[in-house]
Amino acid sequence: PVIRPACGKQARIFIQPGEPMIDLYYWTTPNGHKITMFLEESGLPYTLYPVNIAQGDQFKPEFLRIAPNNRIPAIVDHAPQDGGAPISLFESGAILQYLAEKTGQFLSADLRIRTETLQWLYWQMAGLGPMAGQNHHFNVYAPVKIEYAIDRYVRETGRLYGVLNKHLAQRDFIAGDYSIADMASYPWIVSHARQGQNLDDFPHLKRWFQRIAERPATGRAYALVETINPGSPVHDEKARQILFGQDSKTIR
């Protein structure tokens, strides 16, 4: 990728002149990794703009114009298929579907395979991501350990792992060939130990997880962490308040 300074963060710059670019506004979260995985797999040239969510970069006006929900990831496509003005998108699932349709990769044109892929993409967006995210919050970040909340989300995360494990019993990937459904789910399994899950309890999911981890594009996507954010996203009380203290007054 081209990696540029964004929102006050200095990064190395790699230039690919003359290429149409996707601008990716990114931080090193599971939802951010989904998009770098796709871009590294597809070979679509992109410029990476780090948005440090622990420092409040997500509230800057230039980012909110692209992502009004003040969440990463977001993209701007400077070469949309209709030849018109640049298109901006937020929400990782919408971005994955858009990029798959743009490139003709990782989303089958076959009606039945496409439908299966999209339903599992939405399963991740509505289930695995939110439940694992709450698991992370109450297990790792909450200042008060609430046993009911921890138990609730560890159990529900385990149930979702079980759903995916059962689905993968007779297949290598979620919907036939490797697809955006796999890219969406994989980053949320990476922190399985922190979620209170043992992959040995889910042998089909473990096999799938290892297969994706071994893909060169996955390695390249996750290597960006060491360039962009080698530390923890929550360093102090100020960062905690920025990340977890938002309410209706945050949106002005």
mmCIF file of C-alpha atoms in Angstrom:
data_model
loop_
_atom_site.group_PDB
_atom_site.id
_atom_site.type_symbol
_atom_site.label_atom_id
_atom_site.label_comp_id
_atom_site.label_asym_id
_atom_site.label_seq_id
_atom_site.Cartn_x
_atom_site.Cartn_y
_atom_site.Cartn_z
ATOM 1 C CA PRO A 1 0.000 0.000 0.000
ATOM 2 C CA VAL A 2 0.797 3.661 0.000
ATOM 3 C CA ILE A 3 0.903 4.609 3.696
ATOM 4 C CA ARG A 4 0.509 8.320 4.345
ATOM 5 C CA PRO A 5 0.452 10.519 7.420
ATOM 6 C CA ALA A 6 -3.145 11.072 8.517
ATOM 7 C CA CYS A 7 -4.731 12.875 11.442
ATOM 8 C CA GLY A 8 -1.362 13.706 12.934
ATOM 9 C CA LYS A 9 0.280 10.272 12.725
ATOM 10 C CA GLN A 10 3.523 9.992 10.799
ATOM 11 C CA ALA A 11 4.036 6.808 8.774
ATOM 12 C CA ARG A 12 6.255 5.520 6.013
ATOM 13 C CA ILE A 13 5.170 6.433 2.486
ATOM 14 C CA PHE A 14 5.241 4.070 -0.475
ATOM 15 C CA ILE A 15 4.271 5.665 -3.774
ATOM 16 C CA GLN A 16 2.586 3.869 -6.683
ATOM 17 C CA PRO A 17 2.292 6.675 -9.264
ATOM 18 C CA GLY A 18 -0.328 6.541 -11.965
ATOM 19 C CA GLU A 19 -2.439 3.920 -10.236
ATOM 20 C CA PRO A 20 -6.106 4.439 -9.336
ATOM 21 C CA MET A 21 -6.309 4.389 -5.575
ATOM 22 C CA ILE A 22 -8.564 3.316 -2.773
ATOM 23 C CA ASP A 23 -8.058 5.520 0.264
ATOM 24 C CA LEU A 24 -8.404 3.350 3.371
ATOM 25 C CA TYR A 25 -9.002 5.028 6.710
ATOM 26 C CA TYR A 26 -7.831 2.391 9.131
ATOM 27 C CA TRP A 27 -6.853 1.382 12.615
ATOM 28 C CA THR A 28 -5.593 -1.970 13.841
ATOM 29 C CA THR A 29 -8.913 -3.454 14.971
ATOM 30 C CA PRO A 30 -10.691 -6.570 13.657
ATOM 31 C CA ASN A 31 -12.893 -4.432 11.439
ATOM 32 C CA GLY A 32 -9.838 -2.636 10.062
ATOM 33 C CA HIS A 33 -8.073 -5.929 9.345
ATOM 34 C CA LYS A 34 -10.999 -7.125 7.230
ATOM 35 C CA ILE A 35 -10.299 -4.442 4.658
ATOM 36 C CA THR A 36 -6.514 -4.759 4.567
ATOM 37 C CA MET A 37 -6.984 -8.513 4.091
ATOM 38 C CA PHE A 38 -9.203 -7.883 1.059
ATOM 39 C CA LEU A 39 -6.921 -5.250 -0.440
ATOM 40 C CA GLU A 40 -3.824 -7.400 -0.002
ATOM 41 C CA GLU A 41 -5.601 -10.409 -1.526
ATOM 42 C CA SER A 42 -7.035 -8.525 -4.478
ATOM 43 C CA GLY A 43 -3.963 -6.489 -5.374
ATOM 44 C CA LEU A 44 -6.079 -3.345 -5.603
ATOM 45 C CA PRO A 45 -3.723 -0.387 -5.052
ATOM 46 C CA TYR A 46 -4.550 1.597 -1.938
ATOM 47 C CA THR A 47 -3.408 4.440 0.255
ATOM 48 C CA LEU A 48 -3.600 3.767 3.979
ATOM 49 C CA TYR A 49 -4.528 6.610 6.310
ATOM 50 C CA PRO A 50 -4.110 5.697 9.995
ATOM 51 C CA VAL A 51 -6.900 6.983 12.248
ATOM 52 C CA ASN A 52 -5.729 6.706 15.853
ATOM 53 C CA ILE A 53 -8.972 5.980 17.684
ATOM 54 C CA ALA A 54 -7.311 6.211 21.120
ATOM 55 C CA GLN A 55 -6.290 9.813 20.392
ATOM 56 C CA GLY A 56 -9.667 10.894 18.998
ATOM 57 C CA ASP A 57 -8.754 11.119 15.295
ATOM 58 C CA GLN A 58 -12.169 9.599 14.468
ATOM 59 C CA PHE A 59 -13.872 12.857 15.549
ATOM 60 C CA LYS A 60 -11.961 15.129 13.193
ATOM 61 C CA PRO A 61 -14.153 16.839 10.570
ATOM 62 C CA GLU A 62 -12.195 15.473 7.605
ATOM 63 C CA PHE A 63 -12.862 11.916 8.798
ATOM 64 C CA LEU A 64 -16.496 12.526 9.750
ATOM 65 C CA ARG A 65 -17.199 13.705 6.210
ATOM 66 C CA ILE A 66 -16.382 10.151 5.113
ATOM 67 C CA ALA A 67 -17.559 8.203 8.167
ATOM 68 C CA PRO A 68 -20.396 10.032 9.983
ATOM 69 C CA ASN A 69 -20.619 7.209 12.557
ATOM 70 C CA ASN A 70 -17.058 8.095 13.744
ATOM 71 C CA ARG A 71 -15.878 4.499 13.339
ATOM 72 C CA ILE A 72 -13.189 2.876 11.230
ATOM 73 C CA PRO A 73 -12.805 1.526 8.620
ATOM 74 C CA ALA A 74 -13.898 3.810 5.830
ATOM 75 C CA ILE A 75 -12.798 4.120 2.220
ATOM 76 C CA VAL A 76 -12.870 6.544 -0.672
ATOM 77 C CA ASP A 77 -12.812 5.023 -4.142
ATOM 78 C CA HIS A 78 -11.305 7.524 -6.564
ATOM 79 C CA ALA A 79 -12.038 5.314 -9.582
ATOM 80 C CA PRO A 80 -15.604 4.039 -9.192
ATOM 81 C CA GLN A 81 -17.055 1.803 -11.857
ATOM 82 C CA ASP A 82 -19.482 4.447 -13.122
ATOM 83 C CA GLY A 83 -16.619 6.817 -13.917
ATOM 84 C CA GLY A 84 -18.116 9.543 -11.747
ATOM 85 C CA ALA A 85 -16.993 11.395 -8.659
ATOM 86 C CA PRO A 86 -15.239 9.518 -5.847
ATOM 87 C CA ILE A 87 -17.437 7.326 -3.658
ATOM 88 C CA SER A 88 -16.970 7.106 0.106
ATOM 89 C CA LEU A 89 -18.196 4.238 2.270
ATOM 90 C CA PHE A 90 -18.226 3.351 5.937
ATOM 91 C CA GLU A 91 -19.193 0.042 7.648
ATOM 92 C CA SER A 92 -16.798 -2.854 7.051
ATOM 93 C CA GLY A 93 -19.393 -5.251 5.632
ATOM 94 C CA ALA A 94 -20.590 -2.702 3.084
ATOM 95 C CA ILE A 95 -16.986 -1.956 2.149
ATOM 96 C CA LEU A 96 -16.177 -5.652 1.627
ATOM 97 C CA GLN A 97 -19.226 -6.141 -0.584
ATOM 98 C CA TYR A 98 -18.473 -2.973 -2.556
ATOM 99 C CA LEU A 99 -14.840 -3.929 -3.174
ATOM 100 C CA ALA A 100 -15.808 -7.489 -4.128
ATOM 101 C CA GLU A 101 -18.296 -6.175 -6.680
ATOM 102 C CA LYS A 102 -15.793 -3.607 -7.959
ATOM 103 C CA THR A 103 -13.055 -6.158 -8.541
ATOM 104 C CA GLY A 104 -15.137 -9.257 -9.329
ATOM 105 C CA GLN A 105 -13.223 -11.138 -6.626
ATOM 106 C CA PHE A 106 -14.214 -13.055 -3.481
ATOM 107 C CA LEU A 107 -17.972 -12.837 -4.132
ATOM 108 C CA SER A 108 -19.352 -15.336 -6.611
ATOM 109 C CA ALA A 109 -21.727 -14.308 -9.395
ATOM 110 C CA ASP A 110 -23.551 -17.614 -8.884
ATOM 111 C CA LEU A 111 -26.846 -16.784 -7.166
ATOM 112 C CA ARG A 112 -26.707 -19.531 -4.553
ATOM 113 C CA ILE A 113 -23.050 -19.084 -3.633
ATOM 114 C CA ARG A 114 -23.431 -15.301 -3.548
ATOM 115 C CA THR A 115 -26.467 -15.587 -1.282
ATOM 116 C CA GLU A 116 -24.651 -17.932 1.083
ATOM 117 C CA THR A 117 -21.625 -15.642 1.182
ATOM 118 C CA LEU A 118 -23.684 -12.566 1.982
ATOM 119 C CA GLN A 119 -25.748 -14.237 4.682
ATOM 120 C CA TRP A 120 -22.571 -15.280 6.507
ATOM 121 C CA LEU A 121 -21.096 -11.813 6.012
ATOM 122 C CA TYR A 122 -24.185 -10.356 7.698
ATOM 123 C CA TRP A 123 -24.023 -13.074 10.379
ATOM 124 C CA GLN A 124 -20.592 -11.799 11.287
ATOM 125 C CA MET A 125 -21.687 -8.169 11.241
ATOM 126 C CA ALA A 126 -24.763 -8.758 13.378
ATOM 127 C CA GLY A 127 -23.523 -11.577 15.623
ATOM 128 C CA LEU A 128 -19.893 -12.586 15.848
ATOM 129 C CA GLY A 129 -18.461 -9.064 15.795
ATOM 130 C CA PRO A 130 -20.800 -7.417 18.322
ATOM 131 C CA MET A 131 -20.777 -10.359 20.731
ATOM 132 C CA ALA A 132 -16.998 -10.826 20.613
ATOM 133 C CA GLY A 133 -16.631 -7.059 20.962
ATOM 134 C CA GLN A 134 -18.704 -7.017 24.156
ATOM 135 C CA ASN A 135 -16.672 -10.026 25.314
ATOM 136 C CA HIS A 136 -13.471 -8.005 24.828
ATOM 137 C CA HIS A 137 -14.925 -4.992 26.607
ATOM 138 C CA PHE A 138 -16.144 -6.677 29.771
ATOM 139 C CA ASN A 139 -13.170 -9.058 29.989
ATOM 140 C CA VAL A 140 -10.374 -6.604 29.209
ATOM 141 C CA TYR A 141 -11.408 -2.951 29.309
ATOM 142 C CA ALA A 142 -14.271 -2.562 31.793
ATOM 143 C CA PRO A 143 -13.016 -0.845 34.980
ATOM 144 C CA VAL A 144 -15.370 -3.014 37.064
ATOM 145 C CA LYS A 145 -15.521 -6.763 36.430
ATOM 146 C CA ILE A 146 -19.182 -7.754 36.160
ATOM 147 C CA GLU A 147 -19.353 -11.530 36.315
ATOM 148 C CA TYR A 148 -22.812 -11.741 34.749
ATOM 149 C CA ALA A 149 -21.720 -9.699 31.723
ATOM 150 C CA ILE A 150 -18.482 -11.631 31.327
ATOM 151 C CA ASP A 151 -20.277 -14.979 31.535
ATOM 152 C CA ARG A 152 -23.014 -13.819 29.153
ATOM 153 C CA TYR A 153 -20.648 -12.743 26.382
ATOM 154 C CA VAL A 154 -18.121 -15.558 26.789
ATOM 155 C CA ARG A 155 -20.970 -18.050 26.453
ATOM 156 C CA GLU A 156 -22.507 -16.312 23.456
ATOM 157 C CA THR A 157 -19.123 -16.048 21.751
ATOM 158 C CA GLY A 158 -18.694 -19.786 22.317
ATOM 159 C CA ARG A 159 -22.119 -20.457 20.816
ATOM 160 C CA LEU A 160 -21.195 -18.498 17.699
ATOM 161 C CA TYR A 161 -17.886 -20.336 17.430
ATOM 162 C CA GLY A 162 -19.912 -23.539 17.599
ATOM 163 C CA VAL A 163 -22.217 -22.392 14.803
ATOM 164 C CA LEU A 164 -19.270 -21.653 12.541
ATOM 165 C CA ASN A 165 -17.449 -24.837 13.549
ATOM 166 C CA LYS A 166 -20.473 -26.969 12.618
ATOM 167 C CA HIS A 167 -20.872 -25.141 9.311
ATOM 168 C CA LEU A 168 -17.212 -25.769 8.430
ATOM 169 C CA ALA A 169 -17.341 -29.514 9.120
ATOM 170 C CA GLN A 170 -17.545 -30.462 5.441
ATOM 171 C CA ARG A 171 -15.935 -27.441 3.766
ATOM 172 C CA ASP A 172 -12.652 -25.565 3.594
ATOM 173 C CA PHE A 173 -14.173 -22.080 3.618
ATOM 174 C CA ILE A 174 -17.470 -20.553 4.673
ATOM 175 C CA ALA A 175 -19.117 -20.333 1.252
ATOM 176 C CA GLY A 176 -17.236 -22.540 -1.213
ATOM 177 C CA ASP A 177 -14.060 -20.744 -2.246
ATOM 178 C CA TYR A 178 -12.313 -18.172 -0.056
ATOM 179 C CA SER A 179 -14.556 -15.113 0.099
ATOM 180 C CA ILE A 180 -15.451 -11.907 1.908
ATOM 181 C CA ALA A 181 -17.353 -14.033 4.438
ATOM 182 C CA ASP A 182 -14.061 -15.583 5.555
ATOM 183 C CA MET A 183 -12.280 -12.214 5.594
ATOM 184 C CA ALA A 184 -15.033 -10.765 7.777
ATOM 185 C CA SER A 185 -14.981 -13.551 10.365
ATOM 186 C CA TYR A 186 -11.272 -14.376 10.640
ATOM 187 C CA PRO A 187 -10.154 -11.180 12.443
ATOM 188 C CA TRP A 188 -12.734 -11.766 15.157
ATOM 189 C CA ILE A 189 -11.288 -15.238 15.849
ATOM 190 C CA VAL A 190 -7.694 -13.993 16.150
ATOM 191 C CA SER A 191 -8.251 -12.978 19.787
ATOM 192 C CA HIS A 192 -9.866 -16.315 20.709
ATOM 193 C CA ALA A 193 -7.802 -16.758 23.877
ATOM 194 C CA ARG A 194 -8.784 -13.309 25.134
ATOM 195 C CA GLN A 195 -12.398 -14.219 24.411
ATOM 196 C CA GLY A 196 -12.170 -17.269 26.665
ATOM 197 C CA GLN A 197 -12.263 -19.716 23.743
ATOM 198 C CA ASN A 198 -9.990 -22.699 23.030
ATOM 199 C CA LEU A 199 -9.760 -23.527 19.334
ATOM 200 C CA ASP A 200 -9.120 -27.159 20.214
ATOM 201 C CA ASP A 201 -12.793 -27.277 21.185
ATOM 202 C CA PHE A 202 -13.717 -26.289 17.609
ATOM 203 C CA PRO A 203 -11.595 -28.513 15.323
ATOM 204 C CA HIS A 204 -13.226 -27.524 12.009
ATOM 205 C CA LEU A 205 -12.989 -23.832 12.847
ATOM 206 C CA LYS A 206 -9.368 -24.328 13.929
ATOM 207 C CA ARG A 207 -8.474 -25.945 10.603
ATOM 208 C CA TRP A 208 -10.158 -23.065 8.741
ATOM 209 C CA PHE A 209 -8.433 -20.485 10.948
ATOM 210 C CA GLN A 210 -4.989 -21.967 10.344
ATOM 211 C CA ARG A 211 -5.601 -22.155 6.595
ATOM 212 C CA ILE A 212 -6.385 -18.440 6.451
ATOM 213 C CA ALA A 213 -3.510 -17.502 8.771
ATOM 214 C CA GLU A 214 -1.097 -19.173 6.339
ATOM 215 C CA ARG A 215 -2.212 -17.080 3.362
ATOM 216 C CA PRO A 216 0.521 -14.582 2.359
ATOM 217 C CA ALA A 217 -2.008 -11.748 2.067
ATOM 218 C CA THR A 218 -3.140 -12.341 5.655
ATOM 219 C CA GLY A 219 0.458 -12.059 6.797
ATOM 220 C CA ARG A 220 0.928 -8.812 4.887
ATOM 221 C CA ALA A 221 -2.280 -7.352 6.301
ATOM 222 C CA TYR A 222 -1.363 -8.131 9.888
ATOM 223 C CA ALA A 223 2.232 -6.968 9.418
ATOM 224 C CA LEU A 224 0.837 -3.446 9.096
ATOM 225 C CA VAL A 225 0.184 -3.508 12.837
ATOM 226 C CA GLU A 226 3.895 -3.168 13.563
ATOM 227 C CA THR A 227 4.088 -0.113 11.316
ATOM 228 C CA ILE A 228 0.891 1.592 12.414
ATOM 229 C CA ASN A 229 0.209 0.594 16.020
ATOM 230 C CA PRO A 230 2.644 -1.754 17.749
ATOM 231 C CA GLY A 231 1.174 -0.984 21.206
ATOM 232 C CA SER A 232 -2.163 -1.429 22.954
ATOM 233 C CA PRO A 233 -5.004 0.888 21.825
ATOM 234 C CA VAL A 234 -5.876 1.814 25.437
ATOM 235 C CA HIS A 235 -2.889 3.305 27.236
ATOM 236 C CA ASP A 236 -4.443 5.567 29.867
ATOM 237 C CA GLU A 237 -7.659 6.957 31.280
ATOM 238 C CA LYS A 238 -7.848 9.649 28.583
ATOM 239 C CA ALA A 239 -7.768 6.997 25.852
ATOM 240 C CA ARG A 240 -10.334 4.911 27.728
ATOM 241 C CA GLN A 241 -12.666 7.910 27.932
ATOM 242 C CA ILE A 242 -12.256 8.648 24.213
ATOM 243 C CA LEU A 243 -13.063 5.060 23.277
ATOM 244 C CA PHE A 244 -15.753 4.197 25.794
ATOM 245 C CA GLY A 245 -17.165 7.493 27.064
ATOM 246 C CA GLN A 246 -19.163 8.488 23.991
ATOM 247 C CA ASP A 247 -22.824 9.440 24.128
ATOM 248 C CA SER A 248 -25.311 11.675 22.301
ATOM 249 C CA LYS A 249 -23.201 14.737 23.126
ATOM 250 C CA THR A 250 -20.348 13.227 21.110
ATOM 251 C CA ILE A 251 -22.298 13.887 17.911
ATOM 252 C CA ARG A 252 -22.474 17.592 17.249
#
